[in-house]
mmCIF file of C-alpha atoms and ligand atoms in Angstrom:
data_model
loop_
_atom_site.group_PDB
_atom_site.id
_atom_site.type_symbol
_atom_site.label_atom_id
_atom_site.label_comp_id
_atom_site.label_asym_id
_atom_site.label_seq_id
_atom_site.Cartn_x
_atom_site.Cartn_y
_atom_site.Cartn_z
ATOM 1 C CA UNK A 1 204.426 176.585 -163.765
ATOM 2 C CA UNK A 2 203.164 179.300 -166.145
ATOM 3 C CA UNK A 3 205.930 181.245 -167.647
ATOM 4 C CA UNK A 4 203.262 184.431 -167.342
ATOM 5 C CA UNK A 5 199.713 184.562 -165.529
ATOM 6 C CA UNK A 6 197.774 187.510 -166.828
ATOM 7 C CA UNK A 7 194.635 188.536 -164.089
ATOM 8 C CA UNK A 8 191.885 190.076 -166.165
ATOM 9 C CA UNK A 9 190.268 189.471 -169.732
ATOM 10 C CA UNK A 10 189.638 192.945 -171.099
ATOM 11 C CA UNK A 11 191.614 194.339 -173.738
ATOM 12 C CA UNK A 12 194.872 194.584 -172.091
ATOM 13 C CA UNK A 13 194.977 190.978 -170.735
ATOM 14 C CA UNK A 14 194.164 189.405 -173.429
ATOM 15 C CA UNK A 15 196.487 191.170 -176.190
ATOM 16 C CA UNK A 16 199.055 190.349 -173.575
ATOM 17 C CA UNK A 17 197.375 186.225 -173.609
ATOM 18 C CA UNK A 18 197.594 186.332 -178.136
ATOM 19 C CA UNK A 19 201.795 187.903 -177.952
ATOM 20 C CA UNK A 20 202.479 185.757 -175.263
ATOM 21 C CA UNK A 21 200.527 182.555 -176.372
ATOM 22 C CA UNK A 22 202.120 183.417 -180.261
ATOM 23 C CA UNK A 23 205.851 183.741 -178.414
ATOM 24 C CA UNK A 24 205.394 180.317 -176.846
ATOM 25 C CA UNK A 25 204.944 181.425 -172.982
ATOM 26 C CA UNK A 26 202.946 179.242 -171.182
ATOM 27 C CA UNK A 27 200.372 181.896 -170.118
ATOM 28 C CA UNK A 28 197.187 181.727 -168.058
ATOM 29 C CA UNK A 29 194.851 184.872 -168.310
ATOM 30 C CA UNK A 30 192.453 184.625 -164.937
ATOM 31 C CA UNK A 31 188.976 186.933 -165.174
ATOM 32 C CA UNK A 32 186.578 186.963 -162.801
ATOM 33 C CA UNK A 33 183.708 187.410 -164.743
ATOM 34 C CA UNK A 34 183.753 188.096 -168.374
ATOM 35 C CA UNK A 35 186.235 188.126 -171.142
ATOM 36 C CA UNK A 36 186.161 191.702 -172.860
ATOM 37 C CA UNK A 37 186.542 193.919 -170.024
ATOM 38 C CA UNK A 38 184.739 197.293 -170.745
ATOM 39 C CA UNK A 39 185.112 196.859 -174.458
ATOM 40 C CA UNK A 40 181.918 194.196 -174.247
ATOM 41 C CA UNK A 41 179.990 196.159 -172.475
ATOM 42 C CA UNK A 42 180.503 199.229 -175.154
ATOM 43 C CA UNK A 43 177.805 199.356 -177.599
ATOM 44 C CA UNK A 44 179.150 200.452 -180.608
ATOM 45 C CA UNK A 45 183.258 200.916 -180.870
ATOM 46 C CA UNK A 46 184.304 202.848 -184.402
ATOM 47 C CA UNK A 47 187.818 204.324 -183.990
ATOM 48 C CA UNK A 48 189.177 200.647 -183.312
ATOM 49 C CA UNK A 49 191.740 200.430 -186.472
ATOM 50 C CA UNK A 50 190.861 198.360 -189.188
ATOM 51 C CA UNK A 51 186.927 198.505 -188.392
ATOM 52 C CA UNK A 52 185.817 200.760 -189.869
ATOM 53 C CA UNK A 53 182.034 199.655 -190.628
ATOM 54 C CA UNK A 54 180.581 200.535 -186.592
ATOM 55 C CA UNK A 55 181.666 197.486 -184.653
ATOM 56 C CA UNK A 56 179.828 196.289 -181.233
ATOM 57 C CA UNK A 57 181.729 196.543 -178.240
ATOM 58 C CA UNK A 58 181.370 192.490 -177.348
ATOM 59 C CA UNK A 59 181.942 190.929 -181.114
ATOM 60 C CA UNK A 60 185.601 192.988 -180.943
ATOM 61 C CA UNK A 61 186.341 191.319 -177.346
ATOM 62 C CA UNK A 62 184.816 188.143 -178.560
ATOM 63 C CA UNK A 63 187.548 188.446 -181.114
ATOM 64 C CA UNK A 64 190.004 188.809 -178.841
ATOM 65 C CA UNK A 65 189.288 186.632 -176.428
ATOM 66 C CA UNK A 66 188.920 183.669 -179.806
ATOM 67 C CA UNK A 67 192.262 185.275 -180.952
ATOM 68 C CA UNK A 68 194.386 184.839 -177.520
ATOM 69 C CA UNK A 69 193.153 181.358 -177.426
ATOM 70 C CA UNK A 70 194.500 180.700 -181.114
ATOM 71 C CA UNK A 71 197.788 181.029 -179.613
ATOM 72 C CA UNK A 72 197.746 178.521 -176.667
ATOM 73 C CA UNK A 73 196.709 181.229 -173.975
ATOM 74 C CA UNK A 74 194.026 178.990 -171.596
ATOM 75 C CA UNK A 75 190.994 181.683 -170.001
ATOM 76 C CA UNK A 76 189.736 180.233 -167.130
ATOM 77 C CA UNK A 77 186.941 181.294 -164.682
ATOM 78 C CA UNK A 78 188.275 182.515 -161.447
ATOM 79 C CA UNK A 79 187.893 185.331 -158.671
ATOM 80 C CA UNK A 80 191.828 186.188 -157.422
ATOM 81 C CA UNK A 81 191.922 186.604 -153.243
ATOM 82 C CA UNK A 82 195.380 187.258 -152.873
ATOM 83 C CA UNK A 83 198.630 187.677 -154.882
ATOM 84 C CA UNK A 84 202.290 186.752 -153.963
ATOM 85 C CA UNK A 85 204.283 189.882 -155.787
ATOM 86 C CA UNK A 86 207.885 189.113 -153.511
ATOM 87 C CA UNK A 87 209.586 186.147 -154.373
ATOM 88 C CA UNK A 88 210.604 185.136 -157.493
ATOM 89 C CA UNK A 89 208.094 182.515 -158.272
ATOM 90 C CA UNK A 90 204.541 184.088 -158.022
ATOM 91 C CA UNK A 91 201.849 182.715 -156.548
ATOM 92 C CA UNK A 92 198.276 183.470 -157.486
ATOM 93 C CA UNK A 93 195.442 182.789 -154.994
ATOM 94 C CA UNK A 94 192.461 182.430 -156.635
ATOM 95 C CA UNK A 95 188.412 181.157 -154.990
ATOM 96 C CA UNK A 96 189.118 177.783 -156.288
ATOM 97 C CA UNK A 97 192.646 177.062 -156.081
ATOM 98 C CA UNK A 98 196.488 178.323 -156.409
ATOM 99 C CA UNK A 99 198.538 179.177 -159.229
ATOM 100 C CA UNK A 100 202.513 179.838 -159.401
ATOM 101 C CA UNK A 101 203.683 181.418 -162.287
ATOM 102 C CA UNK A 102 207.988 183.107 -163.307
ATOM 103 C CA UNK A 103 205.736 186.452 -164.111
ATOM 104 C CA UNK A 104 202.513 188.568 -163.844
ATOM 105 C CA UNK A 105 200.602 190.929 -165.481
ATOM 106 C CA UNK A 106 198.678 192.880 -163.642
ATOM 107 C CA UNK A 107 195.355 194.205 -166.419
ATOM 108 C CA UNK A 108 192.681 194.811 -163.958
ATOM 109 C CA UNK A 109 190.683 197.160 -165.381
ATOM 110 C CA UNK A 110 189.096 200.144 -164.029
ATOM 111 C CA UNK A 111 185.516 201.382 -163.678
ATOM 112 C CA UNK A 112 183.858 204.901 -164.292
ATOM 113 C CA UNK A 113 182.744 206.529 -161.376
ATOM 114 C CA UNK A 114 178.557 206.046 -161.471
ATOM 115 C CA UNK A 115 176.432 209.590 -160.098
ATOM 116 C CA UNK A 116 173.908 206.298 -159.075
ATOM 117 C CA UNK A 117 171.205 207.729 -160.599
ATOM 118 C CA UNK A 118 167.944 205.391 -160.668
ATOM 119 C CA UNK A 119 167.953 205.510 -164.581
ATOM 120 C CA UNK A 120 171.270 205.351 -165.171
ATOM 121 C CA UNK A 121 172.120 201.900 -165.464
ATOM 122 C CA UNK A 122 169.389 201.478 -167.010
ATOM 123 C CA UNK A 123 170.085 203.961 -170.297
ATOM 124 C CA UNK A 124 173.603 203.042 -170.354
ATOM 125 C CA UNK A 125 174.304 202.758 -173.563
ATOM 126 C CA UNK A 126 171.041 204.743 -174.564
ATOM 127 C CA UNK A 127 171.783 207.954 -173.880
ATOM 128 C CA UNK A 128 173.900 208.059 -170.862
ATOM 129 C CA UNK A 129 177.892 207.368 -171.332
ATOM 130 C CA UNK A 130 180.700 207.527 -169.398
ATOM 131 C CA UNK A 131 183.572 208.360 -172.665
ATOM 132 C CA UNK A 132 182.921 211.198 -175.242
ATOM 133 C CA UNK A 133 185.955 210.127 -177.439
ATOM 134 C CA UNK A 134 184.235 206.619 -177.517
ATOM 135 C CA UNK A 135 181.051 207.505 -177.796
ATOM 136 C CA UNK A 136 180.689 211.206 -179.156
ATOM 137 C CA UNK A 137 180.532 211.083 -182.371
ATOM 138 C CA UNK A 138 177.508 209.023 -182.079
ATOM 139 C CA UNK A 139 175.905 212.202 -181.001
ATOM 140 C CA UNK A 140 176.201 215.002 -184.146
ATOM 141 C CA UNK A 141 173.677 217.864 -184.322
ATOM 142 C CA UNK A 142 171.713 216.606 -180.909
ATOM 143 C CA UNK A 143 172.250 218.660 -177.525
ATOM 144 C CA UNK A 144 174.108 216.971 -174.280
ATOM 145 C CA UNK A 145 175.149 217.916 -171.734
ATOM 146 C CA UNK A 146 178.934 216.332 -169.045
ATOM 147 C CA UNK A 147 178.770 215.634 -165.461
ATOM 148 C CA UNK A 148 181.782 216.500 -163.613
ATOM 149 C CA UNK A 149 184.665 219.110 -163.800
ATOM 150 C CA UNK A 150 188.361 217.711 -163.920
ATOM 151 C CA UNK A 151 190.353 217.483 -166.899
ATOM 152 C CA UNK A 152 188.340 215.106 -168.281
ATOM 153 C CA UNK A 153 184.844 216.824 -168.083
ATOM 154 C CA UNK A 154 186.247 219.001 -169.731
ATOM 155 C CA UNK A 155 188.141 217.390 -172.289
ATOM 156 C CA UNK A 156 185.126 215.412 -172.966
ATOM 157 C CA UNK A 157 183.067 219.419 -173.510
ATOM 158 C CA UNK A 158 185.648 220.632 -176.162
ATOM 159 C CA UNK A 159 185.039 216.744 -178.192
ATOM 160 C CA UNK A 160 181.308 216.819 -178.119
ATOM 161 C CA UNK A 161 181.500 220.210 -179.284
ATOM 162 C CA UNK A 162 182.671 219.371 -182.651
ATOM 163 C CA UNK A 163 179.655 217.500 -182.813
ATOM 164 C CA UNK A 164 176.912 219.224 -180.789
ATOM 165 C CA UNK A 165 175.193 222.237 -181.017
ATOM 166 C CA UNK A 166 174.726 222.695 -177.245
ATOM 167 C CA UNK A 167 177.222 221.097 -174.757
ATOM 168 C CA UNK A 168 176.402 221.840 -171.155
ATOM 169 C CA UNK A 169 178.629 220.874 -168.393
ATOM 170 C CA UNK A 170 177.401 220.681 -165.083
ATOM 171 C CA UNK A 171 179.542 221.038 -162.132
ATOM 172 C CA UNK A 172 178.457 220.817 -158.572
ATOM 173 C CA UNK A 173 180.955 223.685 -157.442
ATOM 174 C CA UNK A 174 181.536 226.969 -159.222
ATOM 175 C CA UNK A 175 185.107 226.222 -160.352
ATOM 176 C CA UNK A 176 186.841 223.580 -162.045
ATOM 177 C CA UNK A 177 189.924 221.121 -160.820
ATOM 178 C CA UNK A 178 190.961 221.062 -165.015
ATOM 179 C CA UNK A 179 194.214 222.611 -166.064
ATOM 180 C CA UNK A 180 193.805 225.897 -166.727
ATOM 181 C CA UNK A 181 194.718 225.210 -170.824
ATOM 182 C CA UNK A 182 191.674 223.348 -171.327
ATOM 183 C CA UNK A 183 189.517 225.781 -168.899
ATOM 184 C CA UNK A 184 190.149 228.742 -170.974
ATOM 185 C CA UNK A 185 189.671 226.707 -173.640
ATOM 186 C CA UNK A 186 185.951 225.427 -172.869
ATOM 187 C CA UNK A 187 185.333 229.604 -171.939
ATOM 188 C CA UNK A 188 185.761 230.627 -175.026
ATOM 189 C CA UNK A 189 183.793 227.982 -176.841
ATOM 190 C CA UNK A 190 179.865 229.350 -177.701
ATOM 191 C CA UNK A 191 178.877 226.084 -178.024
ATOM 192 C CA UNK A 192 179.905 224.977 -174.285
ATOM 193 C CA UNK A 193 177.604 226.585 -170.898
ATOM 194 C CA UNK A 194 178.565 226.166 -168.236
ATOM 195 C CA UNK A 195 176.257 225.610 -164.789
ATOM 196 C CA UNK A 196 177.468 226.075 -161.636
ATOM 197 C CA UNK A 197 176.969 224.987 -158.457
ATOM 198 C CA UNK A 198 174.278 222.099 -159.563
ATOM 199 C CA UNK A 199 174.234 218.314 -159.457
ATOM 200 C CA UNK A 200 171.620 215.727 -161.920
ATOM 201 C CA UNK A 201 168.966 214.790 -159.454
ATOM 202 C CA UNK A 202 167.692 212.392 -162.077
ATOM 203 C CA UNK A 203 167.513 211.194 -165.830
ATOM 204 C CA UNK A 204 164.694 211.180 -167.738
ATOM 205 C CA UNK A 205 163.846 209.119 -170.568
ATOM 206 C CA UNK A 206 162.322 205.313 -171.580
ATOM 207 C CA UNK A 207 164.251 204.314 -174.281
ATOM 208 C CA UNK A 208 166.484 207.018 -174.929
ATOM 209 C CA UNK A 209 167.472 210.096 -172.523
ATOM 210 C CA UNK A 210 165.067 213.228 -172.856
ATOM 211 C CA UNK A 211 166.367 215.543 -170.213
ATOM 212 C CA UNK A 212 167.375 215.978 -167.233
ATOM 213 C CA UNK A 213 166.573 217.483 -163.649
ATOM 214 C CA UNK A 214 169.291 219.289 -162.138
ATOM 215 C CA UNK A 215 169.645 221.094 -158.995
ATOM 216 C CA UNK A 216 171.712 224.290 -157.623
ATOM 217 C CA UNK A 217 172.930 223.564 -154.219
ATOM 218 C CA UNK A 218 173.375 226.456 -153.230
ATOM 219 C CA UNK A 219 169.882 227.735 -153.204
ATOM 220 C CA UNK A 220 168.416 224.035 -153.815
ATOM 221 C CA UNK A 221 166.307 225.561 -157.277
ATOM 222 C CA UNK A 222 165.604 222.742 -159.682
ATOM 223 C CA UNK A 223 165.439 222.724 -163.407
ATOM 224 C CA UNK A 224 164.830 220.191 -166.347
ATOM 225 C CA UNK A 225 167.309 220.523 -169.811
ATOM 226 C CA UNK A 226 166.263 218.792 -172.953
ATOM 227 C CA UNK A 227 169.817 216.594 -173.556
ATOM 228 C CA UNK A 228 169.796 213.544 -175.728
ATOM 229 C CA UNK A 229 172.661 212.329 -173.926
ATOM 230 C CA UNK A 230 174.328 212.219 -171.083
ATOM 231 C CA UNK A 231 178.291 212.240 -170.322
ATOM 232 C CA UNK A 232 179.499 211.204 -166.894
ATOM 233 C CA UNK A 233 183.148 212.412 -166.263
ATOM 234 C CA UNK A 234 183.511 212.047 -162.216
ATOM 235 C CA UNK A 235 186.463 210.259 -162.384
ATOM 236 C CA UNK A 236 187.142 206.677 -162.353
ATOM 237 C CA UNK A 237 187.769 203.729 -160.393
ATOM 238 C CA UNK A 238 190.928 201.076 -161.069
ATOM 239 C CA UNK A 239 190.638 197.663 -159.641
ATOM 240 C CA UNK A 240 193.589 197.957 -157.880
ATOM 241 C CA UNK A 241 192.902 196.628 -153.944
ATOM 242 C CA UNK A 242 194.146 193.434 -154.536
ATOM 243 C CA UNK A 243 197.519 195.114 -155.265
ATOM 244 C CA UNK A 244 197.548 197.698 -152.413
ATOM 245 C CA UNK A 245 200.290 198.273 -150.323
ATOM 246 C CA UNK A 246 202.228 195.864 -153.100
ATOM 247 C CA UNK A 247 203.057 197.579 -155.712
ATOM 248 C CA UNK A 248 203.840 201.474 -155.973
ATOM 249 C CA UNK A 249 199.968 203.003 -156.874
ATOM 250 C CA UNK A 250 199.884 206.641 -157.705
ATOM 251 C CA UNK A 251 197.714 209.070 -155.836
ATOM 252 C CA UNK A 252 194.313 207.831 -157.209
ATOM 253 C CA UNK A 253 194.981 204.227 -156.715
ATOM 254 C CA UNK A 254 196.539 203.570 -160.939
ATOM 255 C CA UNK A 255 199.721 201.060 -160.677
ATOM 256 C CA UNK A 256 202.383 202.915 -161.680
ATOM 257 C CA UNK A 257 204.571 201.409 -164.449
ATOM 258 C CA UNK A 258 207.651 202.667 -166.521
ATOM 259 C CA UNK A 259 207.361 202.671 -170.256
ATOM 260 C CA UNK A 260 207.701 198.814 -170.189
ATOM 261 C CA UNK A 261 204.574 198.016 -168.113
ATOM 262 C CA UNK A 262 207.312 196.588 -165.484
ATOM 263 C CA UNK A 263 205.222 198.046 -161.817
ATOM 264 C CA UNK A 264 207.139 198.636 -158.780
ATOM 265 C CA UNK A 265 207.922 195.103 -157.873
ATOM 266 C CA UNK A 266 210.426 192.658 -160.960
ATOM 267 C CA UNK A 267 208.515 190.564 -163.293
ATOM 268 C CA UNK A 268 205.039 192.141 -162.092
ATOM 269 C CA UNK A 269 204.164 194.095 -165.594
ATOM 270 C CA UNK A 270 200.552 195.916 -165.455
ATOM 271 C CA UNK A 271 198.439 197.081 -168.692
ATOM 272 C CA UNK A 272 195.147 198.395 -169.166
ATOM 273 C CA UNK A 273 193.054 201.138 -167.803
ATOM 274 C CA UNK A 274 194.711 200.276 -164.020
ATOM 275 C CA UNK A 275 197.733 201.984 -164.907
ATOM 276 C CA UNK A 276 198.489 205.059 -164.512
ATOM 277 C CA UNK A 277 198.220 207.140 -168.387
ATOM 278 C CA UNK A 278 196.884 209.738 -170.221
ATOM 279 C CA UNK A 279 194.351 207.235 -172.734
ATOM 280 C CA UNK A 280 192.165 204.716 -171.662
ATOM 281 C CA UNK A 281 190.536 203.182 -174.896
ATOM 282 C CA UNK A 282 190.439 199.488 -176.686
ATOM 283 C CA UNK A 283 193.659 200.863 -179.039
ATOM 284 C CA UNK A 284 195.908 201.850 -176.039
ATOM 285 C CA UNK A 285 194.971 198.767 -173.095
ATOM 286 C CA UNK A 286 196.064 196.598 -176.549
ATOM 287 C CA UNK A 287 199.265 198.523 -176.735
ATOM 288 C CA UNK A 288 199.947 198.068 -173.408
ATOM 289 C CA UNK A 289 199.161 194.045 -173.096
ATOM 290 C CA UNK A 290 201.386 194.007 -176.181
ATOM 291 C CA UNK A 291 204.064 195.573 -174.694
ATOM 292 C CA UNK A 292 203.952 194.211 -171.505
ATOM 293 C CA UNK A 293 203.884 190.302 -173.192
ATOM 294 C CA UNK A 294 207.344 191.609 -174.816
ATOM 295 C CA UNK A 295 208.651 192.976 -171.908
ATOM 296 C CA UNK A 296 207.650 189.900 -169.836
ATOM 297 C CA UNK A 297 209.443 187.124 -171.938
ATOM 298 C CA UNK A 298 212.307 189.807 -171.541
ATOM 299 C CA UNK A 299 212.794 189.358 -168.312
ATOM 300 C CA UNK A 300 212.305 186.277 -168.033
ATOM 301 C CA UNK A 301 214.869 185.336 -170.543
ATOM 302 C CA UNK A 302 217.527 188.242 -168.543
ATOM 303 C CA UNK A 303 217.028 187.394 -165.406
ATOM 304 C CA UNK A 304 217.398 183.230 -165.913
ATOM 305 C CA UNK A 305 213.508 183.140 -164.759
HETATM 306 P P1 NAP B 401 188.966 213.794 -161.035
HETATM 307 O O1 NAP B 401 190.216 214.309 -161.404
HETATM 308 O O2 NAP B 401 188.997 212.582 -160.458
HETATM 309 O O3 NAP B 401 187.568 214.994 -161.572
HETATM 310 C C1 NAP B 401 186.265 214.488 -161.575
HETATM 311 C C2 NAP B 401 185.331 215.416 -161.244
HETATM 312 O O4 NAP B 401 184.082 215.331 -160.719
HETATM 313 C C3 NAP B 401 186.164 216.096 -160.145
HETATM 314 O O5 NAP B 401 185.683 218.254 -160.956
HETATM 315 C C4 NAP B 401 184.820 216.157 -158.866
HETATM 316 O O6 NAP B 401 184.395 217.515 -158.805
HETATM 317 C C5 NAP B 401 183.779 215.934 -159.807
HETATM 318 N N1 NAP B 401 182.117 214.647 -159.481
HETATM 319 C C6 NAP B 401 183.748 213.854 -158.402
HETATM 320 N N2 NAP B 401 182.443 213.394 -158.284
HETATM 321 C C7 NAP B 401 181.041 213.569 -157.992
HETATM 322 C C8 NAP B 401 179.844 213.107 -158.255
HETATM 323 N N3 NAP B 401 179.403 212.255 -156.776
HETATM 324 N N4 NAP B 401 179.069 213.925 -158.662
HETATM 325 C C9 NAP B 401 179.272 214.973 -158.964
HETATM 326 N N5 NAP B 401 180.544 215.562 -159.622
HETATM 327 C C10 NAP B 401 181.513 214.849 -159.622
HETATM 328 O O7 NAP B 401 188.567 212.725 -162.873
HETATM 329 P P2 NAP B 401 189.103 213.048 -164.142
HETATM 330 O O8 NAP B 401 188.796 214.672 -164.457
HETATM 331 O O9 NAP B 401 187.980 212.051 -165.143
HETATM 332 O O10 NAP B 401 190.553 213.038 -164.766
HETATM 333 C C11 NAP B 401 191.003 211.188 -163.890
HETATM 334 C C12 NAP B 401 192.683 212.257 -163.445
HETATM 335 O O11 NAP B 401 193.335 211.585 -165.223
HETATM 336 C C13 NAP B 401 192.998 213.308 -163.485
HETATM 337 O O12 NAP B 401 194.756 212.984 -162.719
HETATM 338 C C14 NAP B 401 193.238 214.504 -164.448
HETATM 339 O O13 NAP B 401 194.023 215.455 -164.833
HETATM 340 C C15 NAP B 401 193.957 213.207 -164.818
HETATM 341 N N6 NAP B 401 193.531 212.835 -166.710
HETATM 342 C C16 NAP B 401 193.703 214.017 -167.423
HETATM 343 C C17 NAP B 401 194.246 214.733 -168.969
HETATM 344 C C18 NAP B 401 195.000 215.317 -169.425
HETATM 345 O O14 NAP B 401 196.054 215.746 -169.631
HETATM 346 N N7 NAP B 401 194.619 215.634 -170.944
HETATM 347 C C19 NAP B 401 193.337 213.716 -169.269
HETATM 348 C C20 NAP B 401 191.814 213.579 -168.429
HETATM 349 C C21 NAP B 401 192.120 212.976 -167.185
HETATM 350 P P3 NAP B 401 185.039 218.421 -157.385
HETATM 351 O O15 NAP B 401 185.931 219.116 -158.718
HETATM 352 O O16 NAP B 401 185.006 219.218 -156.520
HETATM 353 O O17 NAP B 401 185.765 217.566 -156.621
#
């Protein structure tokens, strides 16, 4: 019987592991792919406190993993198939076995929705980005494009306009779904140009993005824009299939928590990108993980589990 089982070894899960292990809790972290989560696939991170020299996402992720292990968290590589969140003792069934725990922390992560274009995966980190606040500073003095019409896309465009001489926003309709206040700020920003009713058909470039070919969906006309960066902001997909119907999720499928990371089920906590919140970065994932581990320990003590 574990005190805490953490599902997911991204920044949130590993930080929860650091805090739980350090607090003397018997801790198991289950990860289906590799430790580090989205951070591990981020080319460079230059906004994580303490790393004033840019650090690669992979290196930062390795440090998180090493740190969690140092305090005794056990990390195993298995695919979680089923969880029982209703009983007092929580059960986790994986591809290889089953585990019991007094509490659970769901650090399931999320993935940015892709456009599904041919060159998109190949040029990820080389001009294709899914996070302007993470990567925008690398595009200083370069022309960029943002795809999408939601809050993220418009916020990304505003953020990029601090560094870039020109930012195109390419949206598939002729009106934005972003909040009015963001729309107003973007419309009066000289560096931002909206391209309406348009979709990206092709990302052009060999070792980096050189241009994008876009198509107007109303008249089918096409044009090519020279850009060195394309920021895809067409929503993200939380990895919450495992808990659908078991705990409360927001309309967009994120786990609902209170500010102690407690979900709708007692003893089940959530942390990181799978959680409903406004900023999804390594620092906020780590913060969630720390809070969740602390709240979990308190839950065990207060409920005599
Ligand atoms: P979103 O609200 O789901 O918007 C996604 C945008 O991408 C929409 O404009 C959508 O077009 C477009 N889109 C979706 N699939 C596409 C595709 N395959 N090709 C081209 N365009 C596509 O996602 P989000 O902007 O990331 O926001 C997610 C949630 O976080 C929202 O609830 C948002 O309010 C919240 N958020 C809040 C803040 C804030 O409060 N400051 C900041 C960021 C995000 P359509 O409009 O035509 O559907």
